[in-house]
Amino acid sequence: MRVLSGIQPSGTLHIGNYLGMMRQMIELQAEHELFCFIADLHAMTSLNRGAELRANTLKAALDFLALGIDPAKSVFWVQSTVPEINELTWYLSNVTPVGLLERCHSYKDKLAKGLPANAGLLNYPLLMAADILAVQSDIVPVGKDQKQHLEVTRDIAIKFNNEFGETFQVPDALIKDAVAIVPGTDGQKMSKSYGNTIDIFGEEKTIRKQVMGIVTDSTPLEQPKDPDKCNVFKIYALFAAPEQKAEMERKYRAGGFGYGDAKKETFALLREYFRPYRERRAELAKDPAEVQRVLQKGTEKARAEICKTLQLVREKTGAAAFCGDSQ
Ligand code: ADP
Ligand code: TRP
């Protein structure tokens, strides 16, 4: 099976990104042909400072490599380094009803938040469809918030196949129920844009502050507490071993155990969980030129695959472009 997913380098990656998408990808690479990329073109819809985007892109690449993406097994690259993706976006745009894009929740949410209604924002799912269809992906691991974008991708693939003949594999989303929506420190979905995240690789004091800032109710320390209604417990449970989870549950119900205590244990658990990855990341960060080389190799591999699809699409659509030097 061919598996593909991407992540926007629009800020510091958080434990929602890790559980919702990154960990699945890393696990799947053992048995599948994996394509993983940093979606810098997508991030441009929300970031207009070039230097910041470039720095975030490198940070996201380091994060993924440290967490276990293995460039020897998988194809790992930065989206904008394969320009044929933009070309495919154009071909796909001609079979994409504007209404399909206008109906996307994420587009409507972004407008509601005050982002300008430009074509980039509207075409965001179209570019995402190009990413997915370009490598003929079977499976796309994502968090629940991307479900609709996958439905749009399937619609576009089916429409193109109907109009031009069998061209694209129609992909399926892979959404893990247990971690479909990781709660943020305020109880809403954890998201870079809500300022409610817990970083994967932040400074110790930043992460401590984020964990200690998790919103709880005001049940006094001595009283028993319901773990299922508590954000701290929900986050703890996502990383705890079954016996750790059961023990924490017992302490909540027994009383005499405050939210402050639960937060301290959650902080310690997270630090310990990510410790080996943090060490590996620090090693990788010492040699950014090597990271660049890894990404460049990934670009070559991704481009070769993407160009195969593009060649097919050009033949079907009648476009006469040819695909640079990677063919
Ligand atoms: P953000 O909302 O922080 O900007 P992205 O939209 O860049 O995150 O999401 C990157 C990946 O991480 C996607 O597959 C998305 O579904 C997943 N993801 C993001 N936030 C969460 C969350 N709170 N719970 C589960 N998965 C998430
Ligand atoms: N839109 C996705 C997100 O915000 C990122 C993304 C871009 C993506 N292209 C993709 C995810 C292709 C899966 C497949 O999370």
Short mmCIF file of C-alpha atoms and ligand atoms in Angstrom, two decimals:
data_model
loop_
_atom_site.label_atom_id
_atom_site.label_comp_id
_atom_site.label_asym_id
_atom_site.label_seq_id
_atom_site.Cartn_x
_atom_site.Cartn_y
_atom_site.Cartn_z
CA MET A 1 0.00 0.00 0.00
CA ARG A 2 1.10 3.53 -0.67
CA VAL A 3 0.72 5.89 2.28
CA LEU A 4 1.06 9.67 2.08
CA SER A 5 0.59 12.55 4.44
CA GLY A 6 1.91 16.05 4.96
CA ILE A 7 2.10 18.60 7.71
CA GLN A 8 2.10 22.38 7.49
CA PRO A 9 5.12 24.14 8.99
CA SER A 10 2.87 26.94 10.17
CA GLY A 11 4.16 26.92 13.75
CA THR A 12 5.75 24.71 16.37
CA LEU A 13 4.49 21.13 16.12
CA HIS A 14 2.47 19.88 19.07
CA ILE A 15 1.36 16.63 20.66
CA GLY A 16 -1.95 16.78 18.72
CA ASN A 17 0.02 16.72 15.46
CA TYR A 18 2.12 13.88 16.84
CA LEU A 19 -0.76 11.64 17.93
CA GLY A 20 -3.16 12.65 15.13
CA MET A 21 -0.75 12.13 12.28
CA MET A 22 3.02 11.88 12.83
CA ARG A 23 3.03 8.73 14.98
CA GLN A 24 0.77 6.84 12.52
CA MET A 25 3.08 7.74 9.67
CA ILE A 26 6.15 6.57 11.55
CA GLU A 27 4.49 3.29 12.50
CA LEU A 28 3.24 2.66 8.96
CA GLN A 29 6.64 3.00 7.35
CA ALA A 30 7.65 -0.48 8.55
CA GLU A 31 5.17 -2.19 6.25
CA HIS A 32 4.18 0.29 3.59
CA GLU A 33 5.61 2.51 0.92
CA LEU A 34 5.56 5.83 2.74
CA PHE A 35 5.53 9.38 1.35
CA CYS A 36 5.82 12.15 3.91
CA PHE A 37 6.30 15.84 3.24
CA ILE A 38 6.37 19.28 4.81
CA ALA A 39 3.52 21.28 3.26
CA ASP A 40 5.19 24.69 3.02
CA LEU A 41 2.99 25.79 0.10
CA HIS A 42 -0.07 25.19 2.23
CA ALA A 43 1.44 27.11 5.13
CA MET A 44 1.72 30.18 2.88
CA THR A 45 -2.04 30.59 3.19
CA SER A 46 -1.50 31.65 6.79
CA LEU A 47 2.16 32.78 6.95
CA ASN A 48 3.47 35.69 4.94
CA ARG A 49 6.96 36.00 6.38
CA GLY A 50 9.43 34.11 4.21
CA ALA A 51 12.24 33.79 6.75
CA GLU A 52 9.83 32.43 9.35
CA LEU A 53 8.35 29.89 6.95
CA ARG A 54 11.81 28.70 5.94
CA ALA A 55 12.90 28.31 9.58
CA ASN A 56 9.67 26.47 10.47
CA THR A 57 10.11 24.14 7.51
CA LEU A 58 13.54 23.08 8.71
CA LYS A 59 12.26 22.68 12.27
CA ALA A 60 9.38 20.48 11.12
CA ALA A 61 11.79 18.36 9.08
CA LEU A 62 14.03 17.93 12.13
CA ASP A 63 11.01 17.01 14.26
CA PHE A 64 9.88 14.32 11.86
CA LEU A 65 13.37 12.85 11.45
CA ALA A 66 13.93 12.85 15.21
CA LEU A 67 10.59 11.15 15.83
CA GLY A 68 11.49 8.34 13.47
CA ILE A 69 10.82 9.01 9.80
CA ASP A 70 13.56 6.98 8.16
CA PRO A 71 14.66 8.50 4.85
CA ALA A 72 16.22 5.20 3.83
CA LYS A 73 12.79 3.50 3.98
CA SER A 74 10.49 6.41 3.15
CA VAL A 75 10.30 9.33 0.79
CA PHE A 76 10.61 12.54 2.83
CA TRP A 77 10.68 15.97 1.22
CA VAL A 78 9.52 19.60 1.23
CA GLN A 79 6.43 20.21 -0.91
CA SER A 80 7.61 23.32 -2.78
CA THR A 81 10.73 21.53 -4.07
CA VAL A 82 8.55 19.53 -6.48
CA PRO A 83 7.03 22.28 -8.62
CA GLU A 84 5.00 19.81 -10.71
CA ILE A 85 2.51 19.77 -7.82
CA ASN A 86 1.40 23.24 -8.90
CA GLU A 87 0.97 22.02 -12.43
CA LEU A 88 -1.21 19.12 -11.31
CA THR A 89 -3.26 21.53 -9.19
CA TRP A 90 -4.12 23.38 -12.39
CA TYR A 91 -5.25 20.26 -14.27
CA LEU A 92 -7.37 19.25 -11.30
CA SER A 93 -8.88 22.73 -10.99
CA ASN A 94 -10.64 22.18 -14.31
CA VAL A 95 -12.73 19.35 -12.90
CA THR A 96 -13.34 20.99 -9.50
CA PRO A 97 -16.61 22.85 -8.92
CA VAL A 98 -16.03 26.08 -6.98
CA GLY A 99 -18.98 25.13 -4.75
CA LEU A 100 -17.11 22.04 -3.55
CA LEU A 101 -14.28 24.26 -2.29
CA GLU A 102 -16.61 26.92 -0.89
CA ARG A 103 -18.37 24.30 1.22
CA CYS A 104 -15.19 23.26 3.06
CA HIS A 105 -15.46 23.87 6.81
CA SER A 106 -11.83 24.86 7.13
CA TYR A 107 -12.28 27.55 4.44
CA LYS A 108 -15.40 28.89 6.15
CA ASP A 109 -13.67 28.80 9.56
CA LYS A 110 -10.69 30.73 8.22
CA LEU A 111 -12.97 33.41 6.72
CA ALA A 112 -14.87 33.61 10.00
CA LYS A 113 -11.54 34.22 11.75
CA GLY A 114 -10.95 37.20 9.50
CA LEU A 115 -8.49 35.79 6.94
CA PRO A 116 -8.95 37.43 3.52
CA ALA A 117 -10.97 35.35 1.05
CA ASN A 118 -8.17 34.93 -1.48
CA ALA A 119 -7.87 32.18 -4.07
CA GLY A 120 -5.09 30.46 -2.10
CA LEU A 121 -7.39 29.89 0.84
CA LEU A 122 -10.18 28.63 -1.42
CA ASN A 123 -7.85 26.37 -3.40
CA TYR A 124 -6.16 24.92 -0.34
CA PRO A 125 -7.99 21.55 -0.66
CA LEU A 126 -7.25 21.46 -4.37
CA LEU A 127 -3.51 21.67 -3.72
CA MET A 128 -3.96 18.99 -1.08
CA ALA A 129 -5.74 16.77 -3.63
CA ALA A 130 -2.78 17.28 -5.97
CA ASP A 131 -0.37 16.16 -3.21
CA ILE A 132 -2.34 13.01 -2.62
CA LEU A 133 -3.19 12.07 -6.20
CA ALA A 134 0.29 12.87 -7.54
CA VAL A 135 1.77 9.86 -5.80
CA GLN A 136 -1.28 7.61 -6.34
CA SER A 137 -1.74 7.22 -2.57
CA ASP A 138 -3.96 4.44 -1.24
CA ILE A 139 -4.08 5.67 2.36
CA VAL A 140 -3.79 9.11 3.95
CA PRO A 141 -3.32 9.19 7.74
CA VAL A 142 -4.71 12.44 9.17
CA GLY A 143 -6.56 13.83 12.18
CA LYS A 144 -10.34 14.14 12.00
CA ASP A 145 -10.19 17.81 10.97
CA GLN A 146 -8.87 16.77 7.56
CA LYS A 147 -11.67 14.30 6.83
CA GLN A 148 -13.59 16.66 4.57
CA HIS A 149 -10.46 17.50 2.57
CA LEU A 150 -10.04 13.80 1.88
CA GLU A 151 -13.65 13.60 0.69
CA VAL A 152 -12.95 16.52 -1.67
CA THR A 153 -9.86 14.69 -2.95
CA ARG A 154 -11.88 11.57 -3.64
CA ASP A 155 -14.55 13.60 -5.48
CA ILE A 156 -11.91 15.26 -7.64
CA ALA A 157 -10.19 11.95 -8.44
CA ILE A 158 -13.49 10.30 -9.40
CA LYS A 159 -14.51 13.28 -11.54
CA PHE A 160 -11.16 13.34 -13.34
CA ASN A 161 -11.25 9.56 -13.90
CA ASN A 162 -14.76 9.86 -15.33
CA GLU A 163 -13.84 12.65 -17.69
CA PHE A 164 -10.42 11.49 -18.85
CA GLY A 165 -10.41 7.76 -18.13
CA GLU A 166 -8.86 5.81 -15.22
CA THR A 167 -5.90 7.94 -14.05
CA PHE A 168 -5.87 8.30 -10.28
CA GLN A 169 -6.04 5.89 -7.41
CA VAL A 170 -9.00 7.01 -5.23
CA PRO A 171 -7.49 7.31 -1.71
CA ASP A 172 -8.90 6.53 1.73
CA ALA A 173 -8.38 8.60 4.87
CA LEU A 174 -6.97 6.78 7.90
CA ILE A 175 -8.28 8.38 11.08
CA LYS A 176 -7.49 6.79 14.43
CA ASP A 177 -10.54 7.16 16.65
CA ALA A 178 -8.68 7.16 19.96
CA VAL A 179 -6.63 10.20 19.01
CA ALA A 180 -8.90 11.75 16.37
CA ILE A 181 -9.10 15.00 18.33
CA VAL A 182 -6.46 15.64 20.97
CA PRO A 183 -7.77 18.31 23.38
CA GLY A 184 -5.78 21.49 23.88
CA THR A 185 -4.93 23.11 27.21
CA ASP A 186 -8.28 24.94 27.09
CA GLY A 187 -10.31 21.82 26.23
CA GLN A 188 -10.96 22.77 22.56
CA LYS A 189 -9.14 20.88 19.78
CA MET A 190 -5.41 21.44 20.19
CA SER A 191 -4.30 23.68 17.34
CA LYS A 192 -1.43 26.01 16.51
CA SER A 193 -3.98 28.64 15.67
CA TYR A 194 -5.76 28.52 19.04
CA GLY A 195 -2.68 29.05 21.21
CA ASN A 196 -3.64 26.00 23.31
CA THR A 197 -0.84 23.63 22.38
CA ILE A 198 1.70 21.52 24.21
CA ASP A 199 4.87 21.41 22.11
CA ILE A 200 6.62 18.16 21.29
CA PHE A 201 10.12 19.62 21.45
CA GLY A 202 9.73 22.92 23.31
CA GLU A 203 12.07 24.20 25.99
CA GLU A 204 11.48 22.52 29.34
CA LYS A 205 10.12 25.71 30.90
CA THR A 206 7.77 26.33 27.96
CA ILE A 207 6.30 22.87 28.17
CA ARG A 208 5.98 23.10 31.95
CA LYS A 209 4.08 26.36 31.54
CA GLN A 210 1.84 24.85 28.88
CA VAL A 211 1.02 21.80 31.02
CA MET A 212 0.53 23.82 34.22
CA GLY A 213 -1.83 26.05 32.21
CA ILE A 214 -4.27 23.26 31.36
CA VAL A 215 -7.73 24.50 32.32
CA THR A 216 -9.51 22.56 35.10
CA ASP A 217 -12.56 23.11 37.26
CA SER A 218 -12.26 24.34 40.83
CA THR A 219 -12.93 21.11 42.78
CA PRO A 220 -10.87 21.44 46.00
CA LEU A 221 -7.81 19.25 46.45
CA GLU A 222 -9.29 16.95 49.09
CA GLN A 223 -12.44 16.07 47.11
CA PRO A 224 -12.73 13.07 44.73
CA LYS A 225 -12.61 14.03 41.06
CA ASP A 226 -13.99 12.58 37.84
CA PRO A 227 -11.05 11.81 35.55
CA ASP A 228 -13.26 11.58 32.48
CA LYS A 229 -14.25 15.24 32.83
CA CYS A 230 -10.69 16.49 33.24
CA ASN A 231 -8.40 17.75 30.46
CA VAL A 232 -5.29 16.93 32.42
CA PHE A 233 -6.33 13.31 32.71
CA LYS A 234 -7.32 13.12 29.04
CA ILE A 235 -3.87 14.27 27.98
CA TYR A 236 -2.11 12.07 30.55
CA ALA A 237 -4.10 9.03 29.35
CA LEU A 238 -2.95 9.53 25.75
CA PHE A 239 0.66 8.86 26.75
CA ALA A 240 0.37 6.64 29.85
CA ALA A 241 0.79 2.88 29.95
CA PRO A 242 -2.45 1.09 31.00
CA GLU A 243 -1.27 0.58 34.58
CA GLN A 244 -0.18 4.24 34.89
CA LYS A 245 -3.58 5.31 33.60
CA ALA A 246 -5.42 3.05 36.07
CA GLU A 247 -3.32 4.38 38.97
CA MET A 248 -4.00 8.00 38.01
CA GLU A 249 -7.72 7.23 37.72
CA ARG A 250 -7.66 5.73 41.21
CA LYS A 251 -5.98 8.84 42.66
CA TYR A 252 -8.57 11.12 41.05
CA ARG A 253 -11.45 9.13 42.49
CA ALA A 254 -9.88 8.77 45.95
CA GLY A 255 -9.61 12.52 46.62
CA GLY A 256 -6.68 14.27 48.29
CA PHE A 257 -5.06 14.56 44.91
CA GLY A 258 -5.09 18.00 43.31
CA TYR A 259 -5.05 19.08 39.68
CA GLY A 260 -1.63 20.61 40.33
CA ASP A 261 -0.33 17.14 41.25
CA ALA A 262 -1.90 15.63 38.13
CA LYS A 263 -0.27 18.33 35.99
CA LYS A 264 3.15 17.66 37.50
CA GLU A 265 2.81 13.96 36.71
CA THR A 266 1.64 14.74 33.19
CA PHE A 267 4.61 17.02 32.62
CA ALA A 268 7.00 14.33 33.88
CA LEU A 269 5.36 11.69 31.69
CA LEU A 270 5.63 13.84 28.56
CA ARG A 271 9.27 14.73 29.27
CA GLU A 272 10.09 11.06 29.68
CA TYR A 273 8.09 9.96 26.64
CA PHE A 274 9.88 12.36 24.30
CA ARG A 275 13.33 12.16 25.96
CA PRO A 276 14.97 9.80 23.41
CA TYR A 277 13.52 11.78 20.52
CA ARG A 278 14.74 15.03 22.06
CA GLU A 279 18.25 13.63 22.28
CA ARG A 280 18.14 12.48 18.68
CA ARG A 281 16.81 15.85 17.55
CA ALA A 282 19.67 17.65 19.28
CA GLU A 283 22.14 15.43 17.39
CA LEU A 284 20.45 16.05 14.04
CA ALA A 285 20.28 19.80 14.65
CA LYS A 286 24.08 19.94 14.85
CA ASP A 287 24.33 19.19 11.14
CA PRO A 288 21.73 21.16 9.15
CA ALA A 289 23.65 20.51 5.91
CA GLU A 290 23.04 16.79 6.36
CA VAL A 291 19.32 17.45 6.89
CA GLN A 292 19.34 19.46 3.65
CA ARG A 293 21.00 16.53 1.85
CA VAL A 294 18.40 14.12 3.19
CA LEU A 295 15.61 16.40 2.01
CA GLN A 296 17.18 16.83 -1.40
CA LYS A 297 17.37 13.06 -1.90
CA GLY A 298 13.73 12.89 -0.86
CA THR A 299 12.85 15.54 -3.43
CA GLU A 300 14.49 13.51 -6.17
CA LYS A 301 12.58 10.37 -5.22
CA ALA A 302 9.26 12.19 -4.80
CA ARG A 303 9.73 14.08 -8.05
CA ALA A 304 10.40 10.90 -10.02
CA GLU A 305 7.10 9.41 -8.79
CA ILE A 306 5.13 12.62 -9.23
CA CYS A 307 6.47 13.06 -12.77
CA LYS A 308 5.16 9.60 -13.71
CA THR A 309 1.65 10.71 -12.77
CA LEU A 310 2.11 14.08 -14.45
CA GLN A 311 3.15 12.42 -17.70
CA LEU A 312 -0.05 10.40 -17.67
CA VAL A 313 -2.16 13.46 -16.87
CA ARG A 314 -0.54 15.54 -19.60
CA GLU A 315 -1.27 12.84 -22.12
CA LYS A 316 -4.91 12.68 -21.06
CA THR A 317 -5.47 16.43 -20.90
CA GLY A 318 -3.49 17.29 -24.01
CA ALA A 319 -0.92 19.47 -22.25
CA ALA A 320 2.48 19.36 -23.91
CA ALA A 321 4.71 20.30 -20.98
CA PHE A 322 7.64 18.03 -20.25
CA CYS A 323 9.05 17.13 -16.93
CA GLY A 324 12.51 18.59 -16.33
CA ASP A 325 15.53 16.49 -15.68
CA SER A 326 14.19 13.87 -13.33
CA GLN A 327 12.66 11.79 -16.13
P1 ADP B 1 -2.99 22.75 13.51
O1 ADP B 1 -4.48 22.65 13.73
O2 ADP B 1 -2.26 22.78 14.78
O3 ADP B 1 -2.60 23.89 12.58
P2 ADP B 1 -2.49 21.09 11.24
O4 ADP B 1 -3.76 21.54 10.62
O5 ADP B 1 -1.20 21.56 10.66
O6 ADP B 1 -2.54 21.43 12.79
O7 ADP B 1 -2.51 19.51 11.30
C1 ADP B 1 -1.45 18.62 10.98
C2 ADP B 1 -1.90 17.20 11.22
O8 ADP B 1 -2.10 16.99 12.61
C3 ADP B 1 -3.23 16.87 10.55
O9 ADP B 1 -3.24 15.52 10.11
C4 ADP B 1 -4.22 17.09 11.64
O10 ADP B 1 -5.41 16.37 11.45
C5 ADP B 1 -3.45 16.60 12.86
N1 ADP B 1 -3.91 17.30 14.05
C6 ADP B 1 -3.79 18.62 14.32
N2 ADP B 1 -4.33 18.92 15.50
C7 ADP B 1 -4.80 17.75 16.01
C8 ADP B 1 -5.48 17.40 17.21
N3 ADP B 1 -5.76 18.30 18.13
N4 ADP B 1 -5.84 16.11 17.38
C9 ADP B 1 -5.55 15.18 16.45
N5 ADP B 1 -4.91 15.44 15.30
C10 ADP B 1 -4.55 16.71 15.07
N1 TRP B 2 -3.92 20.18 5.11
C1 TRP B 2 -3.14 19.30 5.91
C2 TRP B 2 -3.18 19.80 7.36
O1 TRP B 2 -3.37 20.94 7.63
C3 TRP B 2 -1.70 19.23 5.46
C4 TRP B 2 -1.61 18.59 4.13
C5 TRP B 2 -1.27 19.20 2.96
C6 TRP B 2 -1.87 17.21 3.84
N2 TRP B 2 -1.29 18.27 1.95
C7 TRP B 2 -1.65 17.07 2.45
C8 TRP B 2 -2.26 16.14 4.62
C9 TRP B 2 -1.83 15.84 1.82
C10 TRP B 2 -2.44 14.90 3.99
C11 TRP B 2 -2.23 14.76 2.60
O2 TRP B 2 -3.00 19.02 8.22
#
